[in-house]
mmCIF file of C-alpha atoms in Angstrom:
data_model
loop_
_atom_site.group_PDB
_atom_site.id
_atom_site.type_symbol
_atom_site.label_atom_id
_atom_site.label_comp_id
_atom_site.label_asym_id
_atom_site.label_seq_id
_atom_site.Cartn_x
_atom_site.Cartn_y
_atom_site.Cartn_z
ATOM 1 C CA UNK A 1 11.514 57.587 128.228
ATOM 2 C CA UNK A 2 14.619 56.179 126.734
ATOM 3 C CA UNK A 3 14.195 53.073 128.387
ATOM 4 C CA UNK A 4 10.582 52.371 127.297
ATOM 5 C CA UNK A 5 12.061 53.512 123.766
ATOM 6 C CA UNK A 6 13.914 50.576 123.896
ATOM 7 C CA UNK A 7 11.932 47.921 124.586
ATOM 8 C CA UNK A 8 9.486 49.241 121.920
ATOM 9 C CA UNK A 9 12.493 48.923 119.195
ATOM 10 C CA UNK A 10 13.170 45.898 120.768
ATOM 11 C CA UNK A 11 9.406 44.109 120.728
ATOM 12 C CA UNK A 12 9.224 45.394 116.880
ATOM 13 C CA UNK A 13 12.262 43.924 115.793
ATOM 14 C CA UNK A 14 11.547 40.334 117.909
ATOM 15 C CA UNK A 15 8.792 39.552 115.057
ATOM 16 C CA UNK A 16 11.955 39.418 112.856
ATOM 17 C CA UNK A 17 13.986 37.368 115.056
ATOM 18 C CA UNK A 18 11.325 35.343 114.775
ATOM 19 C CA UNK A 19 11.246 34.854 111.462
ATOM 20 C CA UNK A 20 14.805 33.381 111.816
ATOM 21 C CA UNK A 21 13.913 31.067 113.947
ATOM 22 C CA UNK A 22 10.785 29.600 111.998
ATOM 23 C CA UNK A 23 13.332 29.672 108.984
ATOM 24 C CA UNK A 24 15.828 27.393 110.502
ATOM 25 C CA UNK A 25 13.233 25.233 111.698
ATOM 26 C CA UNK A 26 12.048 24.897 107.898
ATOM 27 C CA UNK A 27 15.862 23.810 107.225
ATOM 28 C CA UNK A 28 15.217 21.523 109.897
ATOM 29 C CA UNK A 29 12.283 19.529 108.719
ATOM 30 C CA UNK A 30 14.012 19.594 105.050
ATOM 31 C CA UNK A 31 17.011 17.909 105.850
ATOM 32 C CA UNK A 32 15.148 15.256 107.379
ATOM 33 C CA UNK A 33 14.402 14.350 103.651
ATOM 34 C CA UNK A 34 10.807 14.508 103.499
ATOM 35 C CA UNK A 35 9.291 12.947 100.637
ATOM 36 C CA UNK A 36 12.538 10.146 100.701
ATOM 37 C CA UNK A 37 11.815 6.795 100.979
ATOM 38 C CA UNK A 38 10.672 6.848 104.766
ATOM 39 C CA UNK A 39 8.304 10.186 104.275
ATOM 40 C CA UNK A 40 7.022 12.761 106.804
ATOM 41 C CA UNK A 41 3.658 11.177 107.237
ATOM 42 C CA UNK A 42 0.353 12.985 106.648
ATOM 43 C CA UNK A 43 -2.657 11.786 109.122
ATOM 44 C CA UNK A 44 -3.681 8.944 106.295
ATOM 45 C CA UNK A 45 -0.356 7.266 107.362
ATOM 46 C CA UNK A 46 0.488 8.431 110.927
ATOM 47 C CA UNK A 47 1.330 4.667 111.877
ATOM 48 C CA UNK A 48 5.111 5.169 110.031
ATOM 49 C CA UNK A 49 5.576 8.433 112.467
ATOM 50 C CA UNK A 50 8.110 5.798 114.749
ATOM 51 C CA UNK A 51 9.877 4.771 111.875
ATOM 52 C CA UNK A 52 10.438 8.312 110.675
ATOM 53 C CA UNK A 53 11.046 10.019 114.553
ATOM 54 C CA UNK A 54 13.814 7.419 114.535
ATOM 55 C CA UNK A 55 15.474 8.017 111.812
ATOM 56 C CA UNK A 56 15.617 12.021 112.412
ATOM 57 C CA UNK A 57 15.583 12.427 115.892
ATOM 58 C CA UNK A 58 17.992 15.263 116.397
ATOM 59 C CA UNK A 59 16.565 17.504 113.564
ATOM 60 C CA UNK A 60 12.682 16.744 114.782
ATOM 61 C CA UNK A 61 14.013 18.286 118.075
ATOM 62 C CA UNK A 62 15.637 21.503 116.476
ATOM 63 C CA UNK A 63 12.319 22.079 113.973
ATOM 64 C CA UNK A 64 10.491 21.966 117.333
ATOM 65 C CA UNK A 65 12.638 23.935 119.471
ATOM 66 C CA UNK A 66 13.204 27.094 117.113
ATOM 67 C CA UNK A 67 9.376 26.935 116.204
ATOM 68 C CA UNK A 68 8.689 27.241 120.188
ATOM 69 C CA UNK A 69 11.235 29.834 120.027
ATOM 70 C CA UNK A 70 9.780 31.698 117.121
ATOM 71 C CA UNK A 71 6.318 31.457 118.662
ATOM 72 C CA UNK A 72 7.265 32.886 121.865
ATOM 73 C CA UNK A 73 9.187 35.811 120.016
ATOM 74 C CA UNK A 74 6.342 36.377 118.455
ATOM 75 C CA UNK A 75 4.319 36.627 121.472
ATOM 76 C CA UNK A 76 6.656 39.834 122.335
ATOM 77 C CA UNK A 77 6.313 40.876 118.835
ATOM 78 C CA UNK A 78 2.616 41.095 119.437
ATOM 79 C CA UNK A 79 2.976 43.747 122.495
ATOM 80 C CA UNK A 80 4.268 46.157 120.529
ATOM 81 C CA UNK A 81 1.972 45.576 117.777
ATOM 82 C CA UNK A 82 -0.974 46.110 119.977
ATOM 83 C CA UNK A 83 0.260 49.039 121.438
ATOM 84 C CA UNK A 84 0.448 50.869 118.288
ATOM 85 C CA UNK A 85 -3.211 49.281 117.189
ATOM 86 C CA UNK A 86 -4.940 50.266 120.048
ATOM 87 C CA UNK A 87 -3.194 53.849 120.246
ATOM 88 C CA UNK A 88 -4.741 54.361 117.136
ATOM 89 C CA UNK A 89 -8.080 53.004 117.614
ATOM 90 C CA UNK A 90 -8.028 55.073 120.950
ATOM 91 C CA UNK A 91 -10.143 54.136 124.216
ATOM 92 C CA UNK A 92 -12.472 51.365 122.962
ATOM 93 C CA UNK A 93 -9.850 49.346 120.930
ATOM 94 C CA UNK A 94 -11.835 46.733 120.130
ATOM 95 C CA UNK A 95 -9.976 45.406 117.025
ATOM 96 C CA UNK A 96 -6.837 45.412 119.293
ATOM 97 C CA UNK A 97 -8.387 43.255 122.084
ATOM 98 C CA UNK A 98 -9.952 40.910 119.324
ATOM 99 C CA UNK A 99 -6.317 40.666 117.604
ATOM 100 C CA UNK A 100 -4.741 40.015 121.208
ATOM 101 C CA UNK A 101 -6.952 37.300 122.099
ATOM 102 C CA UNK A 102 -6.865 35.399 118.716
ATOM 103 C CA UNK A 103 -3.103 35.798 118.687
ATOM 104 C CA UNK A 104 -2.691 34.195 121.843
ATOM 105 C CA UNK A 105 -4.977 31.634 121.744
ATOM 106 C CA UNK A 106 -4.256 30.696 118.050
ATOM 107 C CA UNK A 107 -0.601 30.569 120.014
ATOM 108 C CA UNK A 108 -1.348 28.372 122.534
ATOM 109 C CA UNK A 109 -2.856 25.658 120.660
ATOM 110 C CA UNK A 110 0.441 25.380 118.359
ATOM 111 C CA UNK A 111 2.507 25.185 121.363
ATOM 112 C CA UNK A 112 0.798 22.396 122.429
ATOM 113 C CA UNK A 113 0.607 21.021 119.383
ATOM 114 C CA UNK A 114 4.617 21.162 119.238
ATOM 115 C CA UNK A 115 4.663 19.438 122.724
ATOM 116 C CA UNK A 116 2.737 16.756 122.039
ATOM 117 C CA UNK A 117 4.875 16.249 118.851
ATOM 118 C CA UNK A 118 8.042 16.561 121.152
ATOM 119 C CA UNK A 119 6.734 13.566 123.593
ATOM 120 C CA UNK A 120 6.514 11.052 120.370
ATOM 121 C CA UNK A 121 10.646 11.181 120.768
ATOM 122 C CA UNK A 122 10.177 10.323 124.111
ATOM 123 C CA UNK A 123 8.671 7.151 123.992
ATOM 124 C CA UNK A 124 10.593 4.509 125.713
ATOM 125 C CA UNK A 125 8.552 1.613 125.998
ATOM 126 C CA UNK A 126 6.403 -0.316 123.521
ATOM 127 C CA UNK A 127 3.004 0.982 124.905
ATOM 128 C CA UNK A 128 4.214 4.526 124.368
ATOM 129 C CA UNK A 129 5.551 3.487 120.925
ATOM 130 C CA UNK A 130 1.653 2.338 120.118
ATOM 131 C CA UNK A 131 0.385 5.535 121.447
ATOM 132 C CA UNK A 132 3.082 7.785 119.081
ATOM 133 C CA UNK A 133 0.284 7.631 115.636
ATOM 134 C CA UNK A 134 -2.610 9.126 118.001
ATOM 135 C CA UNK A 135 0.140 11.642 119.654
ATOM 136 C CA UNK A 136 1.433 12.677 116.377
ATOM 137 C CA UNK A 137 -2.138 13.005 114.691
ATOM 138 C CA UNK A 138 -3.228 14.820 118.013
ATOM 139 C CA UNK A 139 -0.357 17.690 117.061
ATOM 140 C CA UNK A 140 -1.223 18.019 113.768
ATOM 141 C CA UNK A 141 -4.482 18.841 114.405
ATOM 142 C CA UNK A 142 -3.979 21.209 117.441
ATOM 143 C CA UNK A 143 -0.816 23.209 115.427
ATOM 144 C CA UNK A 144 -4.021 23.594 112.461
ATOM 145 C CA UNK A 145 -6.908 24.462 114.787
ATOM 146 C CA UNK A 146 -4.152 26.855 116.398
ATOM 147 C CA UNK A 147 -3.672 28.570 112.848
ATOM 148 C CA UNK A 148 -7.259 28.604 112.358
ATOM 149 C CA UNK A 149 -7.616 30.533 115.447
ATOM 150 C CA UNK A 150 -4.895 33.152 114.294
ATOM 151 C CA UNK A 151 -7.547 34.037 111.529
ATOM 152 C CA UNK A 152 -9.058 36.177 114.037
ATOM 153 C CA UNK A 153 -5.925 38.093 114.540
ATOM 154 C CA UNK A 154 -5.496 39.228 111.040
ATOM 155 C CA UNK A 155 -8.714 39.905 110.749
ATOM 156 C CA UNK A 156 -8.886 42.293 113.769
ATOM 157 C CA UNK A 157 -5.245 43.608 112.559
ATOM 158 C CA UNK A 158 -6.256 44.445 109.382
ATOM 159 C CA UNK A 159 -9.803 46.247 110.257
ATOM 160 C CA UNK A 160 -7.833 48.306 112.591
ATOM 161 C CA UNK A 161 -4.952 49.048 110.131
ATOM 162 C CA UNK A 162 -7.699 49.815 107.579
ATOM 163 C CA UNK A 163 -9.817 51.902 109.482
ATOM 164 C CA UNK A 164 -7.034 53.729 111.258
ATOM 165 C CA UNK A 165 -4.414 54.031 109.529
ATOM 166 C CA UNK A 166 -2.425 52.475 111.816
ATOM 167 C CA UNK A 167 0.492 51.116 109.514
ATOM 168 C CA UNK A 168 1.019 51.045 105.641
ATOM 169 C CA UNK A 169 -2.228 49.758 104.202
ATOM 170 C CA UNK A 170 -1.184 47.299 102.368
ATOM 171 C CA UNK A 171 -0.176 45.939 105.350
ATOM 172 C CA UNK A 172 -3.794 45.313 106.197
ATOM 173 C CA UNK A 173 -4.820 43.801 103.008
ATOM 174 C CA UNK A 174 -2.429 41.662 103.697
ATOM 175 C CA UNK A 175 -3.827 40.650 106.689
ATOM 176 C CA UNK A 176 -7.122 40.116 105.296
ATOM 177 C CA UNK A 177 -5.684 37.667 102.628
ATOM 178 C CA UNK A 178 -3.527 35.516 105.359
ATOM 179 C CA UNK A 179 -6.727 35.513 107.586
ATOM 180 C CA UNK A 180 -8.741 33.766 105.086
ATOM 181 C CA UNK A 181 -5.944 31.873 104.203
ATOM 182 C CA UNK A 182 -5.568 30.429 107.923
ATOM 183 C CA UNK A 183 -9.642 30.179 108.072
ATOM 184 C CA UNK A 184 -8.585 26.932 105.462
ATOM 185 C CA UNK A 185 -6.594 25.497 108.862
ATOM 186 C CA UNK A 186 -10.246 24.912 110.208
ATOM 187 C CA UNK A 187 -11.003 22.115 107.908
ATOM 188 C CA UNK A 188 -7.723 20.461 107.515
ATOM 189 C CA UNK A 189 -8.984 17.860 110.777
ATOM 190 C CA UNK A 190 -11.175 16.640 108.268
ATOM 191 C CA UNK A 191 -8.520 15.203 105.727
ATOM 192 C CA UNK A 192 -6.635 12.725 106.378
ATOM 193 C CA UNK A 193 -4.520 13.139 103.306
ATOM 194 C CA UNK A 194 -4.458 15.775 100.023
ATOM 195 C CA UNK A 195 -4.032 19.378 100.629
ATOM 196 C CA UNK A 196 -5.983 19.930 102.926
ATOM 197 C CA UNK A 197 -4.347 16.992 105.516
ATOM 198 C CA UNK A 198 -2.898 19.108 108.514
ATOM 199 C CA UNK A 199 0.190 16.978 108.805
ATOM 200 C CA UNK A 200 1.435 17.677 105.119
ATOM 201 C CA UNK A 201 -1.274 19.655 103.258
ATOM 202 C CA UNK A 202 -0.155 22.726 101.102
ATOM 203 C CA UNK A 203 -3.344 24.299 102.596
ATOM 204 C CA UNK A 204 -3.774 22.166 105.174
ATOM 205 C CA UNK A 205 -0.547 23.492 106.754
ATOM 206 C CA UNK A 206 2.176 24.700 104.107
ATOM 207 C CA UNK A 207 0.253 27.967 102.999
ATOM 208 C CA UNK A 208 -1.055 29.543 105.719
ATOM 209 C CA UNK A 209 1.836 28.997 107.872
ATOM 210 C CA UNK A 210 3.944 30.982 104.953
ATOM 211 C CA UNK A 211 1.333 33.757 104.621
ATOM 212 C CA UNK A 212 1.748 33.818 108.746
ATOM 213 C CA UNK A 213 5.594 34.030 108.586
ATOM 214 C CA UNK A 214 5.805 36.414 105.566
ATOM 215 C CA UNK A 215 3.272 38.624 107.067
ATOM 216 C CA UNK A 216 5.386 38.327 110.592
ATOM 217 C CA UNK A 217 8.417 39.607 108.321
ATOM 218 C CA UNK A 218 6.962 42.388 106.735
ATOM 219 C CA UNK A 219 4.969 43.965 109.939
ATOM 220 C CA UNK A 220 8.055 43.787 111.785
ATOM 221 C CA UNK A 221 10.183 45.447 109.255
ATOM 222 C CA UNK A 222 7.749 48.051 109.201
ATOM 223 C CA UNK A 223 7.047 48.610 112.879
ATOM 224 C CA UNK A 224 10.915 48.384 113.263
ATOM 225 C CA UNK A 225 11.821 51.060 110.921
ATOM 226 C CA UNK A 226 8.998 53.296 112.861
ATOM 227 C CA UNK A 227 9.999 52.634 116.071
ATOM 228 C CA UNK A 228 14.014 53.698 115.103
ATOM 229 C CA UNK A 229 12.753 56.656 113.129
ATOM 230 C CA UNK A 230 10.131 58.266 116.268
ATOM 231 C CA UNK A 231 11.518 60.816 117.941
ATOM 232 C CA UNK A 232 12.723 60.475 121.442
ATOM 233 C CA UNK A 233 9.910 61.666 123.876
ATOM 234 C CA UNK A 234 11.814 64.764 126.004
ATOM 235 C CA UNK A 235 11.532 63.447 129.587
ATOM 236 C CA UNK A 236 8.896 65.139 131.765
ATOM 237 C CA UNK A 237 9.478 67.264 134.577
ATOM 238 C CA UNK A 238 7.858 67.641 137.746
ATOM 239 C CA UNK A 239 6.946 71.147 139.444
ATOM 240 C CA UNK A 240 9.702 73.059 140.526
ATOM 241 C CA UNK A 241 9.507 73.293 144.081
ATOM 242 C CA UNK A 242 9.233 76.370 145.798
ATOM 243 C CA UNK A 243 10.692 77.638 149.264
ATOM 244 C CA UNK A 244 8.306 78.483 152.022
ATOM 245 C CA UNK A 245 8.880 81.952 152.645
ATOM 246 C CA UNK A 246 9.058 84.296 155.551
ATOM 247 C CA UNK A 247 7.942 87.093 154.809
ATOM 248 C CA UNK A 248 5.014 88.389 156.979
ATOM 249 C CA UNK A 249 5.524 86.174 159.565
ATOM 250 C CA UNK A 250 5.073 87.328 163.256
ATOM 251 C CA UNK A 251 2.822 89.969 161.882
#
């Protein structure tokens, strides 16, 4: 039991180290000097993506690496969330599948989103150069749709949280307000620039990714400070054995 009490303190606090990690890949993208003279590009203007990838190589590959990394903590994070969400929901734990599945598909479509903006600092010829605009607008659009999807993970987390009880309320209403914040990720392929653009929007992108990583640092806090302050399970113990006996016998 002590060893499963681990790795439970261990998967809550992950959603924190996570948090880290999506931090420093905010420093990251700032010190490439966004809105300088060579800006990050939104979709409207995806052909300057070369002339910006060149000038910030190094810190394009750190933003990307530590959000892969926070997105893969996360994905440990989630285990331990579910387990206390569908403990509480009990055998149907429908919410809990629901928040599992949008989790990890919202998940996957980031990661690939982060891949495909990894491979525009890989281009080494001038075809690939011509192809970087479509790779980078590609990205951006997967990394939104992939936030959209996350919608239906705080909705399912916070109708479980509500209903059950599961964690601090507030928690949940929280988790209502960042799921319709990330339903605004849906329409962000529809703008190429303005708020809504999912290269550079401040709803497009810039919101609900915050709401996502605030949200990340609070449950984690909470599910941390839980898991440290749950009492050790005692460790069950078989049947004692007993020995045959021989009484009676030859009788």
């Amino acid at each position: 039991m002590a060893e499963r009490r681990d790795w439970d303190q261990m998967g809550a606090a992950s959603g924190l180290l996570a948090t880290v990690m999506f931090v420093i890949a905010f420093i990251m993208f700032m010190s490439t000097d966004p809105t300088g003279d060579t800006p990050y590009p939104s979709i409207e203007n995806a052909q300057t993506v070369n002339d910006f990838f060149s000038q910030n190589p190094n810190q394009i590959r750190l933003q990307v690496l530590f959000t892969t990394l926070g997105i893969a903590l996360f994905l440990w994070f989630l285990g331990s969330l579910w387990r206390v969400l569908s403990e509480a929901e009990g055998q149907s734990a429908r919410g809990s599948v629901i928040a599992l599945v949008g989790a990890g598909a919202g998940s996957v479509l980031m990661l690939v989103g982060l891949a495909l903006t990894y491979s525009v600092l890989l281009t080494t010829s001038p075809a690939q150069a011509n192809a970087a605009p479509a790779l980078f607008t590609c990205s951006a659009v997967l990394f939104a749709l992939g936030g959209g999807v996350l919608s239906l993970f705080f909705f399912a987390v916070g109708k479980v949280i509500l209903h059950t009880g599961a964690m601090s309320r507030w928690l949940g209403w929280l988790a209502l307000l960042t799921a319709v914040l990330s339903v605004l990720a849906f329409t962000s392929p529809f703008w190429l620039s303005g708020v809504l653009n999912p290269a550079t929007g401040a709803l497009g992108l810039w919101t609900w990714w915050t709401a996502f990583v605030v949200w990340l640092l609070l449950a984690s806090l909470v599910l941390t400070f839980r898991e440290y302050r749950r009492p050790e399970e005692p460790a069950k113990s078989g049947p004692v054995p007993t020995r045959p006996t021989t009484e009676g016998a030859g009788a």
